[in-house]
Short mmCIF file of C-alpha atoms in Angstrom, two decimals:
data_model
loop_
_atom_site.label_atom_id
_atom_site.label_comp_id
_atom_site.label_asym_id
_atom_site.label_seq_id
_atom_site.Cartn_x
_atom_site.Cartn_y
_atom_site.Cartn_z
CA MET A 1 243.37 182.49 50.71
CA ARG A 2 241.03 185.20 52.04
CA LYS A 3 239.81 185.94 48.51
CA LYS A 4 239.32 182.23 47.81
CA LEU A 5 237.16 181.70 50.92
CA ASN A 6 235.06 184.75 50.08
CA GLU A 7 234.56 183.44 46.54
CA GLU A 8 233.55 180.01 47.86
CA VAL A 9 230.77 181.43 50.02
CA GLY A 10 229.68 183.92 47.40
CA GLU A 11 231.15 187.25 48.50
CA VAL A 12 232.59 188.11 45.08
CA ALA A 13 229.93 186.72 42.79
CA ALA A 14 226.96 189.08 43.13
CA PRO A 15 225.66 191.85 45.37
CA ALA A 16 224.78 190.73 48.87
CA GLY A 17 221.36 189.17 49.02
CA ASP A 18 219.44 185.92 49.00
CA ARG A 19 221.32 183.84 46.42
CA LYS A 20 220.92 180.33 45.09
CA ILE A 21 223.23 177.86 46.85
CA GLY A 22 225.60 176.38 44.25
CA LEU A 23 227.65 173.20 44.44
CA ARG A 24 230.76 174.77 46.00
CA ALA A 25 228.75 176.60 48.65
CA ALA A 26 226.75 173.41 49.35
CA LEU A 27 229.97 171.45 49.90
CA TRP A 28 231.22 174.17 52.26
CA VAL A 29 228.00 174.00 54.27
CA LEU A 30 228.16 170.20 54.53
CA PHE A 31 231.80 170.34 55.65
CA ILE A 32 230.92 172.92 58.30
CA CYS A 33 228.01 170.72 59.44
CA LEU A 34 230.34 167.73 59.81
CA LEU A 35 232.69 169.77 62.00
CA TRP A 36 229.76 171.19 63.96
CA GLY A 37 228.37 167.70 64.43
CA GLY A 38 231.42 166.86 66.53
CA ASN A 39 230.83 169.79 68.87
CA GLY A 40 228.47 167.97 71.25
CA VAL A 41 230.94 165.10 71.58
CA ALA A 42 233.78 167.57 72.24
CA ILE A 43 231.71 169.38 74.89
CA LYS A 44 230.87 166.09 76.64
CA VAL A 45 234.56 165.10 76.69
CA GLY A 46 235.60 168.58 77.86
CA LEU A 47 233.08 168.42 80.71
CA GLN A 48 235.00 165.45 82.12
CA GLY A 49 237.65 167.91 83.29
CA ILE A 50 236.17 171.43 83.21
CA PRO A 51 232.81 172.74 84.59
CA PRO A 52 230.20 173.84 81.98
CA LEU A 53 230.39 177.64 82.30
CA ALA A 54 234.18 177.71 82.60
CA LEU A 55 234.39 175.43 79.56
CA ALA A 56 232.27 177.92 77.61
CA GLY A 57 234.55 180.78 78.68
CA LEU A 58 237.71 178.92 77.67
CA ARG A 59 236.17 177.74 74.40
CA PHE A 60 235.06 181.18 73.28
CA GLY A 61 238.23 182.77 74.61
CA LEU A 62 240.03 180.67 71.98
CA GLY A 63 237.32 181.50 69.46
CA PHE A 64 237.74 185.21 70.21
CA ILE A 65 241.47 185.00 69.42
CA CYS A 66 240.68 183.31 66.08
CA ILE A 67 238.02 185.84 65.13
CA ALA A 68 240.07 188.87 66.24
CA THR A 69 243.03 187.56 64.21
CA TRP A 70 240.83 187.10 61.14
CA ALA A 71 239.36 190.60 61.56
CA LEU A 72 242.82 192.18 61.79
CA TRP A 73 244.08 190.21 58.78
CA ALA A 74 240.99 191.09 56.72
CA ARG A 75 241.14 194.71 57.96
CA ILE A 76 237.56 194.63 59.18
CA PRO A 77 236.66 197.69 61.31
CA LEU A 78 235.41 196.55 64.72
CA GLN A 79 234.44 199.78 66.46
CA ILE A 80 230.78 200.18 67.43
CA ARG A 81 229.07 202.76 65.23
CA SER A 82 225.91 204.76 65.81
CA GLY A 83 222.87 202.50 66.09
CA GLU A 84 224.91 199.32 66.63
CA PHE A 85 225.21 199.24 70.42
CA TYR A 86 221.72 197.86 71.10
CA PRO A 87 221.74 195.03 68.51
CA LEU A 88 225.30 193.98 69.43
CA THR A 89 224.44 193.94 73.14
CA LEU A 90 221.24 191.97 72.55
CA ILE A 91 222.95 189.36 70.36
CA GLY A 92 225.73 189.05 72.96
CA LEU A 93 223.23 188.39 75.75
CA LEU A 94 221.30 185.85 73.65
CA PHE A 95 224.54 184.10 72.76
CA THR A 96 225.67 183.91 76.40
CA LEU A 97 222.32 182.47 77.48
CA GLN A 98 222.22 179.96 74.61
CA ILE A 99 225.70 178.53 75.19
CA SER A 100 225.26 178.42 78.99
CA LEU A 101 222.04 176.43 78.62
CA LEU A 102 223.64 174.10 76.06
CA ASN A 103 226.67 173.23 78.20
CA LEU A 104 224.56 172.78 81.33
CA GLY A 105 222.17 170.59 79.35
CA ILE A 106 224.86 168.37 77.80
CA GLU A 107 226.37 167.88 81.27
CA ARG A 108 223.11 166.29 82.41
CA THR A 109 222.03 164.24 79.38
CA LEU A 110 223.40 162.03 76.63
CA VAL A 111 224.97 163.73 73.61
CA ILE A 112 222.68 161.76 71.32
CA TYR A 113 219.62 163.23 73.12
CA SER A 114 221.02 166.76 73.13
CA THR A 115 221.97 166.52 69.45
CA ILE A 116 218.44 165.60 68.38
CA ILE A 117 216.73 168.13 70.65
CA PHE A 118 219.13 170.92 69.72
CA SER A 119 218.40 170.23 66.03
CA LEU A 120 214.95 171.73 66.64
CA TYR A 121 216.28 175.26 66.16
CA PRO A 122 214.91 175.40 62.54
CA PHE A 123 211.50 174.77 64.15
CA PHE A 124 211.93 177.96 66.18
CA ILE A 125 213.38 179.85 63.19
CA ALA A 126 210.27 179.04 61.16
CA LEU A 127 207.92 179.86 64.03
CA LEU A 128 209.57 183.22 64.76
CA ALA A 129 209.94 184.12 61.08
CA HIS A 130 206.21 183.49 60.61
CA TYR A 131 205.42 186.34 63.01
CA LEU A 132 208.45 188.62 62.69
CA ILE A 133 209.60 188.53 59.05
CA PRO A 134 207.20 189.90 56.39
CA GLY A 135 206.62 187.45 53.53
CA ASP A 136 207.96 184.44 55.47
CA GLN A 137 204.67 183.08 56.77
CA LEU A 138 204.11 179.34 57.16
CA ALA A 139 201.83 177.48 54.74
CA VAL A 140 199.72 174.48 55.74
CA ARG A 141 202.70 172.15 55.19
CA GLY A 142 204.84 174.28 57.50
CA VAL A 143 202.21 174.21 60.25
CA LEU A 144 201.97 170.42 59.87
CA GLY A 145 205.77 170.24 60.15
CA LEU A 146 205.67 172.20 63.40
CA LEU A 147 203.10 169.80 64.86
CA VAL A 148 205.02 166.69 63.76
CA ALA A 149 208.32 168.02 65.16
CA PHE A 150 206.59 168.94 68.43
CA GLY A 151 205.28 165.36 68.63
CA GLY A 152 208.86 164.15 68.30
CA VAL A 153 209.88 166.32 71.25
CA ILE A 154 207.12 164.81 73.38
CA VAL A 155 208.33 161.29 72.52
CA LEU A 156 211.91 162.20 73.44
CA PHE A 157 210.92 163.81 76.73
CA LEU A 158 208.54 161.09 77.87
CA GLY A 159 210.30 158.01 76.47
CA LYS A 160 209.33 154.86 78.29
CA LEU A 161 207.53 155.83 81.46
CA GLY A 162 210.08 155.97 84.25
CA ALA A 163 213.00 155.15 81.93
CA ILE A 164 214.36 158.71 81.75
CA SER A 165 215.87 160.00 84.99
CA GLN A 166 215.10 163.45 86.36
CA LYS A 167 218.68 164.57 85.63
CA VAL A 168 218.42 163.56 81.96
CA TRP A 169 214.95 165.16 81.70
CA ILE A 170 216.35 168.45 83.04
CA GLY A 171 219.29 168.19 80.65
CA ASN A 172 216.89 167.70 77.74
CA LEU A 173 214.84 170.71 78.85
CA LEU A 174 217.93 172.95 79.11
CA THR A 175 218.99 171.83 75.64
CA LEU A 176 215.53 172.64 74.28
CA LEU A 177 215.73 176.15 75.78
CA SER A 178 219.17 176.55 74.20
CA SER A 179 217.69 175.55 70.84
CA MET A 180 215.00 178.22 71.28
CA CYS A 181 217.69 180.80 71.96
CA LEU A 182 219.62 179.76 68.85
CA GLY A 183 216.50 180.04 66.69
CA THR A 184 215.95 183.54 68.06
CA GLN A 185 219.60 184.42 67.40
CA PHE A 186 219.37 183.08 63.86
CA VAL A 187 216.35 185.24 62.96
CA TYR A 188 217.78 188.34 64.64
CA THR A 189 221.21 187.82 63.06
CA LYS A 190 219.61 187.56 59.62
CA LYS A 191 217.83 190.85 60.32
CA ILE A 192 220.92 192.85 61.33
CA ILE A 193 223.70 191.16 59.35
CA ARG A 194 223.04 193.26 56.24
CA LYS A 195 224.05 196.34 58.23
CA ILE A 196 226.76 194.88 60.48
CA ASN A 197 229.74 192.91 59.17
CA PRO A 198 229.33 189.23 60.20
CA ILE A 199 232.86 189.03 61.62
CA LYS A 200 232.30 192.20 63.62
CA LEU A 201 229.09 190.67 64.93
CA LEU A 202 230.94 187.55 66.09
CA PHE A 203 233.70 189.64 67.64
CA TRP A 204 231.31 191.61 69.82
CA GLN A 205 229.28 188.50 70.71
CA MET A 206 232.41 187.12 72.30
CA VAL A 207 233.49 190.42 73.84
CA TYR A 208 230.22 190.33 75.80
CA SER A 209 230.01 186.59 76.44
CA VAL A 210 233.53 185.50 77.48
CA PRO A 211 233.70 187.70 80.62
CA ALA A 212 230.10 186.73 81.41
CA PHE A 213 230.92 183.01 81.24
CA PHE A 214 233.87 183.40 83.61
CA LEU A 215 231.87 185.59 86.00
CA LEU A 216 229.02 183.07 86.11
CA SER A 217 231.54 180.26 86.62
CA LEU A 218 233.16 182.16 89.48
CA LEU A 219 229.77 182.57 91.17
CA ALA A 220 228.35 179.09 90.55
CA GLU A 221 231.22 176.64 90.00
CA LYS A 222 234.41 175.44 91.65
CA GLY A 223 237.64 177.26 90.79
CA ALA A 224 240.45 176.34 88.40
CA HIS A 225 241.99 174.06 91.04
CA SER A 226 239.20 171.57 90.29
CA TYR A 227 240.03 171.28 86.57
CA VAL A 228 241.35 167.92 85.35
CA LEU A 229 243.27 168.83 82.18
CA THR A 230 244.01 165.48 80.58
CA PRO A 231 245.21 165.36 76.94
CA LYS A 232 241.72 164.22 75.90
CA VAL A 233 240.09 167.21 77.64
CA LEU A 234 242.61 169.64 76.12
CA TRP A 235 242.07 168.30 72.60
CA ALA A 236 238.30 168.60 73.10
CA LEU A 237 238.74 172.21 74.25
CA LEU A 238 240.92 173.08 71.26
CA TYR A 239 238.38 171.53 68.90
CA GLN A 240 235.53 173.55 70.42
CA GLY A 241 237.52 176.78 70.50
CA ILE A 242 239.51 176.81 67.26
CA VAL A 243 237.54 174.56 64.90
CA VAL A 244 233.95 175.33 65.97
CA ALA A 245 233.99 178.72 67.72
CA GLY A 246 236.63 180.01 65.30
CA PHE A 247 236.40 178.54 61.81
CA CYS A 248 232.78 177.29 61.85
CA PHE A 249 231.35 180.49 63.33
CA ILE A 250 233.17 182.66 60.78
CA ALA A 251 232.09 180.47 57.86
CA ARG A 252 228.47 180.24 59.07
CA ASN A 253 228.07 183.99 59.43
CA LEU A 254 229.61 184.61 56.00
CA LEU A 255 227.14 182.14 54.51
CA LEU A 256 224.24 183.80 56.36
CA LYS A 257 225.17 187.13 54.80
CA TYR A 258 224.83 185.84 51.25
CA TYR A 259 222.31 182.99 51.28
CA PRO A 260 218.70 182.60 52.54
CA ALA A 261 218.43 181.49 56.16
CA SER A 262 215.61 179.07 55.26
CA LYS A 263 217.75 177.31 52.62
CA LEU A 264 220.80 177.13 54.88
CA SER A 265 218.75 175.66 57.73
CA ALA A 266 217.85 172.73 55.45
CA PHE A 267 221.57 171.97 55.04
CA PHE A 268 222.23 172.53 58.75
CA PHE A 269 219.87 169.62 59.48
CA THR A 270 222.73 167.31 58.45
CA SER A 271 224.73 168.48 61.48
CA PRO A 272 222.70 166.47 64.03
CA LEU A 273 222.98 163.41 61.78
CA PHE A 274 226.76 163.76 61.92
CA GLY A 275 226.48 164.39 65.68
CA ILE A 276 224.47 161.21 66.26
CA MET A 277 226.94 159.18 64.21
CA LEU A 278 229.92 160.58 66.11
CA SER A 279 228.30 160.13 69.55
CA VAL A 280 227.65 156.46 68.77
CA LEU A 281 231.12 155.86 67.30
CA ILE A 282 233.17 157.84 69.85
CA LEU A 283 231.11 157.84 73.06
CA ARG A 284 229.39 154.48 72.47
CA GLU A 285 226.00 155.96 73.36
CA PRO A 286 222.99 153.69 72.74
CA ILE A 287 220.26 154.27 70.17
CA THR A 288 216.90 153.53 71.84
CA PRO A 289 213.43 153.09 70.25
CA GLU A 290 212.23 156.47 71.57
CA LEU A 291 215.29 158.13 70.04
CA LEU A 292 214.49 156.58 66.65
CA VAL A 293 210.80 157.52 66.82
CA GLY A 294 211.29 160.99 68.31
CA GLY A 295 214.27 161.80 66.09
CA GLY A 296 212.39 160.56 63.03
CA LEU A 297 209.37 162.75 63.81
CA ILE A 298 211.60 165.78 64.34
CA GLY A 299 213.39 165.07 61.06
CA VAL A 300 210.12 164.78 59.11
CA GLY A 301 208.78 167.92 60.78
CA ILE A 302 211.83 170.00 59.93
CA TYR A 303 211.75 168.68 56.34
CA LEU A 304 208.13 169.82 56.01
CA ILE A 305 208.99 173.22 57.46
CA ASN A 306 211.93 173.77 55.10
CA SER A 307 210.10 172.51 52.01
CA ARG A 308 207.26 174.99 52.35
#
């Protein structure tokens, strides 16, 4: 099974590098995006019984078990080697900040809003890559895409004057900051993943972040006595921890190791589409005119960025 998964994402085919995405890899990415699209819904359901930071700690505690088990089974060395401490620490801090902002944001806004705003991370990938990665500068079309996507954000944040409450506005802002953090993580991960095994990278992200989530929860949230662990909340937690933080994170980082980040980000744009569909079907959230206009502008902008 391990060999089969590696073959599917390209580990056996050719030396590590920026490869063309074939049909099997494309289907894997779309399947991962479908699963990832349900993450916002699962977080919103989980927040009905568990505070945001504690939920992140529990989720990635489960994810840590999955990733550690995979690493042991695949015999991946996990010890920190010379020159790895700084990048592993930095990626762990970025990850902790990104997930904290995301959970706090989703607590305050609708999943359908957070899904669209969070989908802006390719915008930040392109912007950062333009300045930080040689040979990855934006052309005129890419700059136009940035402007169009930014216009979509303005529409989402302003909406109808007075129609968006302060709580939802703050939730949208926190989600936007989380998207910025993910874009930064994406670019930095692409930079270091050629030297550090992707599973090892995930392992140490969670070694740093899980204790941090629980410490922050202890300082800022009510204790475990306040948790309301209904079957629905538990299923949502298991989905976030095992399916997303375990399987999806492993698969995504393996794909990042072998395929161009810019090409993968074009596929990852399907994830918010799945997220919107699931939030409407499961949570019965409304689709408003500003969501259609803002989401459409963001979609066009990201398409222009990725087609440069």
